[in-house]
């Protein structure tokens, strides 16, 4: 997160590191995501859901990589930035997504198009992770600000489709959540 939609809060004590769970593994050093207990609970809940689904499909425990942020909610431990899912960067997942979608606009047969897109939805862990965060996470929405979930898919999938170019560019390679 850098600016524009950043919201600042009072510092809060008692921060904790986000730890690996039964259905997901934190690949990054624990100091990369030291957050409020509230955010840690919310993230661990969503990560568990995501990990369970991923496990069902590929039978591997899915790894998540955080990097520390600096601005806004990060200053007080109320935000986390995720850069890699399943060992692959979110920018790479997004590029794969775009590459799958582009030729689809040229495919006339609707069933064939649906089949290709379904395949990408079923196998793109980056997109699946974003959608899990969007569907099952309860993120901060400070008064007058958008829901604090930003990432490479925000413009196409929401929740804040009018995201500025500036903010979208700032989240091409990671997902930001705040609570
Ligand atoms: Zn951030």
PDB file of C-alpha atoms and ligand atoms in Angstrom:
ATOM      1  CA  UNK A   1       0.000   0.000   0.000  1.00  0.00           C
ATOM      2  CA  UNK A   2       1.390   3.378  -0.717  1.00  0.00           C
ATOM      3  CA  UNK A   3      -1.075   6.237  -0.788  1.00  0.00           C
ATOM      4  CA  UNK A   4      -4.453   7.440  -1.911  1.00  0.00           C
ATOM      5  CA  UNK A   5      -6.619   4.985  -0.056  1.00  0.00           C
ATOM      6  CA  UNK A   6      -4.402   4.653   2.985  1.00  0.00           C
ATOM      7  CA  UNK A   7      -6.028   5.077   6.338  1.00  0.00           C
ATOM      8  CA  UNK A   8      -4.078   5.585   9.545  1.00  0.00           C
ATOM      9  CA  UNK A   9      -5.062   4.208  12.934  1.00  0.00           C
ATOM     10  CA  UNK A  10      -3.867   4.369  16.525  1.00  0.00           C
ATOM     11  CA  UNK A  11      -1.067   1.932  17.326  1.00  0.00           C
ATOM     12  CA  UNK A  12      -2.151  -1.190  19.114  1.00  0.00           C
ATOM     13  CA  UNK A  13      -0.200  -3.556  21.343  1.00  0.00           C
ATOM     14  CA  UNK A  14       0.109  -7.303  21.460  1.00  0.00           C
ATOM     15  CA  UNK A  15       0.994  -8.084  17.847  1.00  0.00           C
ATOM     16  CA  UNK A  16       1.505 -11.650  16.755  1.00  0.00           C
ATOM     17  CA  UNK A  17       3.161 -13.434  13.856  1.00  0.00           C
ATOM     18  CA  UNK A  18       0.946 -15.267  11.385  1.00  0.00           C
ATOM     19  CA  UNK A  19       1.800 -18.931  11.786  1.00  0.00           C
ATOM     20  CA  UNK A  20       1.429 -21.986   9.614  1.00  0.00           C
ATOM     21  CA  UNK A  21      -1.787 -23.920  10.130  1.00  0.00           C
ATOM     22  CA  UNK A  22      -3.033 -27.412   9.494  1.00  0.00           C
ATOM     23  CA  UNK A  23      -3.906 -26.586   5.893  1.00  0.00           C
ATOM     24  CA  UNK A  24      -1.374 -23.929   4.907  1.00  0.00           C
ATOM     25  CA  UNK A  25       2.276 -23.123   5.468  1.00  0.00           C
ATOM     26  CA  UNK A  26       3.821 -19.706   5.991  1.00  0.00           C
ATOM     27  CA  UNK A  27       6.975 -19.735   3.836  1.00  0.00           C
ATOM     28  CA  UNK A  28       8.230 -16.283   4.830  1.00  0.00           C
ATOM     29  CA  UNK A  29      10.170 -15.411   7.996  1.00  0.00           C
ATOM     30  CA  UNK A  30       7.709 -14.851  10.843  1.00  0.00           C
ATOM     31  CA  UNK A  31       8.787 -11.203  11.191  1.00  0.00           C
ATOM     32  CA  UNK A  32       7.374 -10.495   7.702  1.00  0.00           C
ATOM     33  CA  UNK A  33       3.796 -10.552   8.982  1.00  0.00           C
ATOM     34  CA  UNK A  34       3.517  -9.373  12.567  1.00  0.00           C
ATOM     35  CA  UNK A  35      -0.004  -8.112  12.980  1.00  0.00           C
ATOM     36  CA  UNK A  36      -2.808  -7.475  15.434  1.00  0.00           C
ATOM     37  CA  UNK A  37      -4.503 -10.569  16.897  1.00  0.00           C
ATOM     38  CA  UNK A  38      -7.664  -9.522  15.046  1.00  0.00           C
ATOM     39  CA  UNK A  39      -5.990  -9.533  11.633  1.00  0.00           C
ATOM     40  CA  UNK A  40      -4.094 -12.714  12.402  1.00  0.00           C
ATOM     41  CA  UNK A  41      -7.346 -14.535  13.294  1.00  0.00           C
ATOM     42  CA  UNK A  42      -9.083 -13.310  10.152  1.00  0.00           C
ATOM     43  CA  UNK A  43      -6.180 -14.240   7.891  1.00  0.00           C
ATOM     44  CA  UNK A  44      -5.656 -17.641   9.476  1.00  0.00           C
ATOM     45  CA  UNK A  45      -9.341 -18.394   9.041  1.00  0.00           C
ATOM     46  CA  UNK A  46      -9.284 -17.506   5.336  1.00  0.00           C
ATOM     47  CA  UNK A  47      -5.916 -19.188   4.761  1.00  0.00           C
ATOM     48  CA  UNK A  48      -7.263 -22.375   6.292  1.00  0.00           C
ATOM     49  CA  UNK A  49     -10.296 -22.309   3.979  1.00  0.00           C
ATOM     50  CA  UNK A  50      -8.116 -21.630   0.961  1.00  0.00           C
ATOM     51  CA  UNK A  51      -5.588 -24.280   1.974  1.00  0.00           C
ATOM     52  CA  UNK A  52      -8.274 -26.906   2.477  1.00  0.00           C
ATOM     53  CA  UNK A  53      -9.644 -26.309  -1.025  1.00  0.00           C
ATOM     54  CA  UNK A  54      -6.182 -26.287  -2.568  1.00  0.00           C
ATOM     55  CA  UNK A  55      -5.290 -29.506  -0.760  1.00  0.00           C
ATOM     56  CA  UNK A  56      -8.412 -31.174  -2.081  1.00  0.00           C
ATOM     57  CA  UNK A  57      -7.283 -30.393  -5.628  1.00  0.00           C
ATOM     58  CA  UNK A  58      -3.528 -30.839  -5.626  1.00  0.00           C
ATOM     59  CA  UNK A  59      -2.920 -32.698  -2.333  1.00  0.00           C
ATOM     60  CA  UNK A  60      -0.056 -30.392  -1.474  1.00  0.00           C
ATOM     61  CA  UNK A  61      -0.058 -28.044   1.443  1.00  0.00           C
ATOM     62  CA  UNK A  62      -0.013 -24.563  -0.004  1.00  0.00           C
ATOM     63  CA  UNK A  63       2.727 -22.088   0.939  1.00  0.00           C
ATOM     64  CA  UNK A  64       2.120 -18.383   1.513  1.00  0.00           C
ATOM     65  CA  UNK A  65       4.839 -15.752   1.462  1.00  0.00           C
ATOM     66  CA  UNK A  66       4.440 -12.381   3.213  1.00  0.00           C
ATOM     67  CA  UNK A  67       6.641  -9.311   2.986  1.00  0.00           C
ATOM     68  CA  UNK A  68       6.483  -6.491   5.498  1.00  0.00           C
ATOM     69  CA  UNK A  69       4.756  -3.272   4.451  1.00  0.00           C
ATOM     70  CA  UNK A  70       5.537   0.234   5.578  1.00  0.00           C
ATOM     71  CA  UNK A  71       2.650   2.600   4.998  1.00  0.00           C
ATOM     72  CA  UNK A  72      -0.793   3.179   6.450  1.00  0.00           C
ATOM     73  CA  UNK A  73      -2.333   0.223   8.260  1.00  0.00           C
ATOM     74  CA  UNK A  74       1.051  -1.558   8.183  1.00  0.00           C
ATOM     75  CA  UNK A  75       2.485   0.904  10.694  1.00  0.00           C
ATOM     76  CA  UNK A  76       0.121  -0.395  13.348  1.00  0.00           C
ATOM     77  CA  UNK A  77       0.037  -4.062  12.392  1.00  0.00           C
ATOM     78  CA  UNK A  78      -3.401  -3.878  10.870  1.00  0.00           C
ATOM     79  CA  UNK A  79      -2.316  -4.843   7.336  1.00  0.00           C
ATOM     80  CA  UNK A  80      -0.485  -7.682   5.648  1.00  0.00           C
ATOM     81  CA  UNK A  81       1.016  -8.042   2.159  1.00  0.00           C
ATOM     82  CA  UNK A  82       1.096 -11.432   0.430  1.00  0.00           C
ATOM     83  CA  UNK A  83       3.576 -11.827  -2.447  1.00  0.00           C
ATOM     84  CA  UNK A  84       3.682 -15.541  -3.260  1.00  0.00           C
ATOM     85  CA  UNK A  85       1.115 -18.314  -3.250  1.00  0.00           C
ATOM     86  CA  UNK A  86       2.183 -21.917  -3.777  1.00  0.00           C
ATOM     87  CA  UNK A  87       5.754 -20.706  -4.329  1.00  0.00           C
ATOM     88  CA  UNK A  88       4.759 -18.520  -7.289  1.00  0.00           C
ATOM     89  CA  UNK A  89       4.643 -14.720  -7.331  1.00  0.00           C
ATOM     90  CA  UNK A  90       1.246 -13.060  -7.636  1.00  0.00           C
ATOM     91  CA  UNK A  91       2.529 -11.098 -10.632  1.00  0.00           C
ATOM     92  CA  UNK A  92       3.245 -14.441 -12.326  1.00  0.00           C
ATOM     93  CA  UNK A  93      -0.205 -15.827 -11.467  1.00  0.00           C
ATOM     94  CA  UNK A  94      -1.761 -12.668 -12.884  1.00  0.00           C
ATOM     95  CA  UNK A  95       0.284 -12.867 -16.080  1.00  0.00           C
ATOM     96  CA  UNK A  96      -0.829 -16.480 -16.523  1.00  0.00           C
ATOM     97  CA  UNK A  97      -4.414 -15.383 -15.945  1.00  0.00           C
ATOM     98  CA  UNK A  98      -4.180 -12.632 -18.552  1.00  0.00           C
ATOM     99  CA  UNK A  99      -2.555 -14.986 -21.052  1.00  0.00           C
ATOM    100  CA  UNK A 100      -5.405 -17.458 -20.599  1.00  0.00           C
ATOM    101  CA  UNK A 101      -8.077 -14.803 -21.017  1.00  0.00           C
ATOM    102  CA  UNK A 102      -6.759 -12.899 -24.008  1.00  0.00           C
ATOM    103  CA  UNK A 103      -7.228 -15.619 -26.626  1.00  0.00           C
ATOM    104  CA  UNK A 104     -10.647 -16.398 -25.163  1.00  0.00           C
ATOM    105  CA  UNK A 105     -12.117 -13.231 -26.591  1.00  0.00           C
ATOM    106  CA  UNK A 106     -11.391 -14.647 -30.067  1.00  0.00           C
ATOM    107  CA  UNK A 107     -13.050 -17.989 -29.446  1.00  0.00           C
ATOM    108  CA  UNK A 108     -16.546 -17.891 -30.885  1.00  0.00           C
ATOM    109  CA  UNK A 109     -17.793 -21.109 -29.357  1.00  0.00           C
ATOM    110  CA  UNK A 110     -19.190 -20.212 -25.918  1.00  0.00           C
ATOM    111  CA  UNK A 111     -18.764 -23.723 -24.508  1.00  0.00           C
ATOM    112  CA  UNK A 112     -15.174 -23.916 -25.594  1.00  0.00           C
ATOM    113  CA  UNK A 113     -14.522 -20.480 -24.098  1.00  0.00           C
ATOM    114  CA  UNK A 114     -16.149 -21.504 -20.826  1.00  0.00           C
ATOM    115  CA  UNK A 115     -14.097 -24.685 -20.713  1.00  0.00           C
ATOM    116  CA  UNK A 116     -10.826 -22.765 -21.089  1.00  0.00           C
ATOM    117  CA  UNK A 117     -11.756 -20.201 -18.481  1.00  0.00           C
ATOM    118  CA  UNK A 118     -12.966 -22.855 -16.060  1.00  0.00           C
ATOM    119  CA  UNK A 119      -9.671 -24.628 -16.439  1.00  0.00           C
ATOM    120  CA  UNK A 120      -7.802 -21.450 -15.571  1.00  0.00           C
ATOM    121  CA  UNK A 121     -10.067 -20.799 -12.582  1.00  0.00           C
ATOM    122  CA  UNK A 122      -9.485 -24.345 -11.358  1.00  0.00           C
ATOM    123  CA  UNK A 123      -5.710 -24.153 -11.614  1.00  0.00           C
ATOM    124  CA  UNK A 124      -4.744 -20.542 -10.937  1.00  0.00           C
ATOM    125  CA  UNK A 125      -3.897 -20.471  -7.228  1.00  0.00           C
ATOM    126  CA  UNK A 126      -3.270 -16.722  -7.279  1.00  0.00           C
ATOM    127  CA  UNK A 127      -6.750 -15.932  -8.545  1.00  0.00           C
ATOM    128  CA  UNK A 128      -8.300 -18.515  -6.205  1.00  0.00           C
ATOM    129  CA  UNK A 129      -6.526 -16.953  -3.275  1.00  0.00           C
ATOM    130  CA  UNK A 130      -7.726 -13.474  -4.193  1.00  0.00           C
ATOM    131  CA  UNK A 131     -11.308 -14.700  -4.543  1.00  0.00           C
ATOM    132  CA  UNK A 132     -11.147 -16.516  -1.195  1.00  0.00           C
ATOM    133  CA  UNK A 133      -9.936 -13.330   0.486  1.00  0.00           C
ATOM    134  CA  UNK A 134     -12.696 -11.377  -1.232  1.00  0.00           C
ATOM    135  CA  UNK A 135     -15.500 -13.844  -0.542  1.00  0.00           C
ATOM    136  CA  UNK A 136     -14.713 -15.027   2.974  1.00  0.00           C
ATOM    137  CA  UNK A 137     -12.560 -12.298   4.542  1.00  0.00           C
ATOM    138  CA  UNK A 138     -14.010  -9.409   6.504  1.00  0.00           C
ATOM    139  CA  UNK A 139     -11.606  -6.552   5.837  1.00  0.00           C
ATOM    140  CA  UNK A 140     -11.502  -3.011   7.118  1.00  0.00           C
ATOM    141  CA  UNK A 141     -13.582  -0.379   5.413  1.00  0.00           C
ATOM    142  CA  UNK A 142     -12.839   2.916   7.088  1.00  0.00           C
ATOM    143  CA  UNK A 143     -15.525   5.552   6.603  1.00  0.00           C
ATOM    144  CA  UNK A 144     -15.169   7.144   3.167  1.00  0.00           C
ATOM    145  CA  UNK A 145     -12.596   4.566   2.019  1.00  0.00           C
ATOM    146  CA  UNK A 146     -12.915   1.405  -0.045  1.00  0.00           C
ATOM    147  CA  UNK A 147     -12.718  -2.087   1.445  1.00  0.00           C
ATOM    148  CA  UNK A 148      -9.042  -2.648   2.246  1.00  0.00           C
ATOM    149  CA  UNK A 149      -8.361  -5.507  -0.139  1.00  0.00           C
ATOM    150  CA  UNK A 150      -6.163  -4.570  -3.089  1.00  0.00           C
ATOM    151  CA  UNK A 151      -4.321  -6.762  -5.545  1.00  0.00           C
ATOM    152  CA  UNK A 152      -3.730  -7.516  -9.215  1.00  0.00           C
ATOM    153  CA  UNK A 153      -7.405  -8.556  -9.682  1.00  0.00           C
ATOM    154  CA  UNK A 154      -9.088  -5.625  -7.933  1.00  0.00           C
ATOM    155  CA  UNK A 155     -10.134  -3.836 -11.116  1.00  0.00           C
ATOM    156  CA  UNK A 156     -11.661  -6.883 -12.789  1.00  0.00           C
ATOM    157  CA  UNK A 157     -13.018  -8.717  -9.734  1.00  0.00           C
ATOM    158  CA  UNK A 158     -13.655  -5.968  -7.207  1.00  0.00           C
ATOM    159  CA  UNK A 159     -14.385  -5.213  -4.446  1.00  0.00           C
ATOM    160  CA  UNK A 160     -13.266  -1.736  -5.548  1.00  0.00           C
ATOM    161  CA  UNK A 161     -13.395  -1.832  -9.346  1.00  0.00           C
ATOM    162  CA  UNK A 162     -12.782   1.948  -9.791  1.00  0.00           C
ATOM    163  CA  UNK A 163      -9.290   1.484  -8.251  1.00  0.00           C
ATOM    164  CA  UNK A 164      -6.911   4.132  -9.620  1.00  0.00           C
ATOM    165  CA  UNK A 165      -4.070   3.230 -11.994  1.00  0.00           C
ATOM    166  CA  UNK A 166      -1.671   4.385  -9.313  1.00  0.00           C
ATOM    167  CA  UNK A 167      -3.033   2.055  -6.675  1.00  0.00           C
ATOM    168  CA  UNK A 168      -3.437  -0.850  -9.087  1.00  0.00           C
ATOM    169  CA  UNK A 169       0.186  -0.466 -10.190  1.00  0.00           C
ATOM    170  CA  UNK A 170       1.245  -0.478  -6.566  1.00  0.00           C
ATOM    171  CA  UNK A 171      -0.425  -3.892  -6.162  1.00  0.00           C
ATOM    172  CA  UNK A 172       0.642  -5.698  -9.329  1.00  0.00           C
ATOM    173  CA  UNK A 173       2.850  -8.142  -7.439  1.00  0.00           C
ATOM    174  CA  UNK A 174       1.049  -8.557  -4.130  1.00  0.00           C
ATOM    175  CA  UNK A 175      -2.233  -8.532  -2.287  1.00  0.00           C
ATOM    176  CA  UNK A 176      -2.841  -6.097   0.545  1.00  0.00           C
ATOM    177  CA  UNK A 177      -5.429  -6.711   3.246  1.00  0.00           C
ATOM    178  CA  UNK A 178      -6.186  -4.694   6.368  1.00  0.00           C
ATOM    179  CA  UNK A 179      -8.417  -5.236   9.345  1.00  0.00           C
TER     180      UNK A 179
HETATM  181 ZN1  LIG B   1       0.177  -3.293   1.966  1.00  0.00          ZN
END
